[in-house]
Amino acid sequence: MVTTRRGRRPAGSGVPLTFEVIAETLRERIRSGGLRPGDALPTQAVLMREFGASSLTVQKAMALLKQEGWAASRPGKGAFVAHHDHPDGADDLDGPEATAPATGTAARVEALERALAEAAQQIADLRGRIEALESGSGERGR
C-alpha cells in the first residue's frame, strides 16, 4: 500500500482509513440490531484493542458517527446509539427508522432546527419574564 509522509494514504486511493472502518463497523452493528438506540457504544479502550488503533483514530471515528447522527455523547457516561425522533414524538425502538438516522447535511440541518426552536422558546420565556417585571415595576412606582 502506498502511503505519504506521516502514514496518510493518498487521496482517491479507494482504501478506507482506519477511522472510517471503525465507523462503518459500528454503523453495521447498529443497522443489524446488534446495537440498539440507547445502548452504550464500545469504549475507546475497547475499540483501540479491537482495531489496533490509536486513541486519536477512535476519536475521529466517534466524531464522525456523532456528526452523522448515529451516536450521541452523555457527559460523564460515554457514547450511546442515538435515539431518532418520530414525527408523532413517540419513540419506536423496534421500527426500522430507529436504526436509520439522517446523515450528513440532513442531520446537521435537523440539529440546527432543534437548536433554533429551543432558542426561540428561551427568547419567548425571557420576553414574558421581562414583561412581568416591567409591569410589576410600573405599578409600584405609582
Short mmCIF file of C-alpha atoms in Angstrom, two decimals:
data_model
loop_
_atom_site.label_atom_id
_atom_site.label_comp_id
_atom_site.label_asym_id
_atom_site.label_seq_id
_atom_site.Cartn_x
_atom_site.Cartn_y
_atom_site.Cartn_z
CA MET A 1 0.00 0.00 0.00
CA VAL A 2 1.28 3.46 -0.88
CA THR A 3 1.41 5.94 1.94
CA THR A 4 2.51 9.52 2.12
CA ARG A 5 4.63 11.08 4.80
CA ARG A 6 3.09 10.63 8.25
CA GLY A 7 1.27 7.45 7.15
CA ARG A 8 -1.57 9.10 5.26
CA ARG A 9 -2.96 7.38 2.22
CA PRO A 10 -3.14 9.46 -0.94
CA ALA A 11 -6.50 10.98 -1.83
CA GLY A 12 -8.55 8.81 -4.15
CA SER A 13 -6.74 5.59 -3.20
CA GLY A 14 -10.10 3.90 -2.61
CA VAL A 15 -8.83 2.25 0.58
CA PRO A 16 -10.81 3.33 3.66
CA LEU A 17 -8.85 4.83 6.53
CA THR A 18 -8.94 3.06 9.89
CA PHE A 19 -11.34 5.58 11.44
CA GLU A 20 -13.72 5.01 8.51
CA VAL A 21 -13.51 1.25 9.02
CA ILE A 22 -14.31 1.64 12.72
CA ALA A 23 -17.25 3.95 11.99
CA GLU A 24 -18.65 1.64 9.30
CA THR A 25 -18.31 -1.40 11.58
CA LEU A 26 -20.29 0.37 14.30
CA ARG A 27 -22.91 1.57 11.76
CA GLU A 28 -23.34 -2.03 10.60
CA ARG A 29 -23.76 -3.23 14.20
CA ILE A 30 -26.49 -0.61 14.65
CA ARG A 31 -28.22 -1.47 11.34
CA SER A 32 -28.16 -5.19 12.16
CA GLY A 33 -29.65 -4.65 15.62
CA GLY A 34 -26.53 -5.71 17.48
CA LEU A 35 -26.52 -2.22 18.96
CA ARG A 36 -29.90 -0.59 19.57
CA PRO A 37 -30.91 3.02 20.30
CA GLY A 38 -29.83 3.87 23.83
CA ASP A 39 -27.17 1.13 24.00
CA ALA A 40 -23.70 2.17 25.07
CA LEU A 41 -21.15 2.09 22.27
CA PRO A 42 -17.89 0.28 22.97
CA THR A 43 -15.42 2.37 24.95
CA GLN A 44 -12.41 3.99 23.37
CA ALA A 45 -10.14 1.40 25.02
CA VAL A 46 -12.20 -1.50 23.66
CA LEU A 47 -12.19 -0.07 20.13
CA MET A 48 -8.44 0.62 20.32
CA ARG A 49 -7.83 -3.04 21.18
CA GLU A 50 -10.33 -4.42 18.67
CA PHE A 51 -8.97 -2.45 15.72
CA GLY A 52 -5.36 -1.97 16.83
CA ALA A 53 -5.97 1.76 16.50
CA SER A 54 -4.71 4.84 18.32
CA SER A 55 -6.93 6.89 20.59
CA LEU A 56 -6.99 9.71 18.02
CA THR A 57 -8.23 7.30 15.32
CA VAL A 58 -11.03 6.05 17.57
CA GLN A 59 -11.93 9.64 18.49
CA LYS A 60 -12.19 10.54 14.79
CA ALA A 61 -14.49 7.56 14.18
CA MET A 62 -16.72 8.56 17.10
CA ALA A 63 -16.81 12.19 15.95
CA LEU A 64 -17.91 11.02 12.50
CA LEU A 65 -20.71 8.86 13.96
CA LYS A 66 -21.91 11.78 16.10
CA GLN A 67 -21.79 14.19 13.15
CA GLU A 68 -23.85 11.77 11.05
CA GLY A 69 -26.42 11.27 13.81
CA TRP A 70 -25.60 7.64 14.64
CA ALA A 71 -24.24 8.37 18.13
CA ALA A 72 -24.71 10.84 20.96
CA SER A 73 -22.49 11.64 23.94
CA ARG A 74 -23.63 11.84 27.51
CA PRO A 75 -21.03 13.74 29.55
CA GLY A 76 -19.50 11.51 32.17
CA LYS A 77 -21.33 8.46 30.80
CA GLY A 78 -19.89 7.81 27.34
CA ALA A 79 -21.25 7.49 23.82
CA PHE A 80 -24.56 5.84 23.01
CA VAL A 81 -26.51 4.79 19.94
CA ALA A 82 -28.66 7.82 19.12
CA HIS A 83 -32.43 7.79 19.50
CA HIS A 84 -34.25 9.12 16.50
CA ASP A 85 -37.39 11.19 16.88
CA HIS A 86 -40.51 10.19 15.02
CA PRO A 87 -42.92 12.80 13.64
CA ASP A 88 -45.54 11.83 16.22
CA GLY A 89 -42.99 12.23 19.02
CA ALA A 90 -43.16 8.57 20.08
CA ASP A 91 -40.00 6.51 20.22
CA ASP A 92 -40.48 3.18 18.46
CA LEU A 93 -37.31 1.28 19.27
CA ASP A 94 -38.37 -1.71 17.18
CA GLY A 95 -39.06 0.15 13.92
CA PRO A 96 -36.53 0.37 11.10
CA GLU A 97 -36.46 4.14 11.47
CA ALA A 98 -34.76 3.72 14.83
CA THR A 99 -31.58 2.49 13.16
CA ALA A 100 -31.65 4.61 10.01
CA PRO A 101 -30.57 8.11 11.03
CA ALA A 102 -30.46 11.15 8.85
CA THR A 103 -26.92 11.57 7.62
CA GLY A 104 -24.54 14.33 6.68
CA THR A 105 -26.19 17.63 5.85
CA ALA A 106 -29.67 16.44 6.79
CA ALA A 107 -28.52 15.56 10.32
CA ARG A 108 -26.82 18.93 10.71
CA VAL A 109 -29.94 20.76 9.46
CA GLU A 110 -32.13 18.83 11.90
CA ALA A 111 -29.77 19.64 14.78
CA LEU A 112 -29.76 23.33 13.83
CA GLU A 113 -33.56 23.38 13.57
CA ARG A 114 -33.85 21.85 17.06
CA ALA A 115 -31.37 24.38 18.46
CA LEU A 116 -33.24 27.24 16.77
CA ALA A 117 -36.58 26.07 18.18
CA GLU A 118 -35.06 25.86 21.68
CA ALA A 119 -33.54 29.33 21.34
CA ALA A 120 -36.86 30.78 20.15
CA GLN A 121 -38.61 29.25 23.17
CA GLN A 122 -35.97 30.67 25.53
CA ILE A 123 -36.39 34.13 23.97
CA ALA A 124 -40.17 33.91 24.37
CA ASP A 125 -39.76 32.87 28.01
CA LEU A 126 -37.36 35.76 28.65
CA ARG A 127 -39.72 38.25 27.00
CA GLY A 128 -42.51 37.04 29.25
CA ARG A 129 -40.33 37.46 32.34
CA ILE A 130 -39.25 40.95 31.26
CA GLU A 131 -42.85 41.99 30.63
CA ALA A 132 -43.86 40.64 34.04
CA LEU A 133 -41.02 42.53 35.74
CA GLU A 134 -41.77 45.76 33.86
CA SER A 135 -45.48 45.62 34.65
CA GLY A 136 -44.70 44.93 38.32
CA SER A 137 -42.21 47.83 38.49
CA GLY A 138 -44.61 50.27 36.85
CA GLU A 139 -47.34 49.59 39.37
CA ARG A 140 -45.04 50.05 42.36
CA GLY A 141 -43.84 53.44 41.15
CA ARG A 142 -47.34 54.95 41.26
#
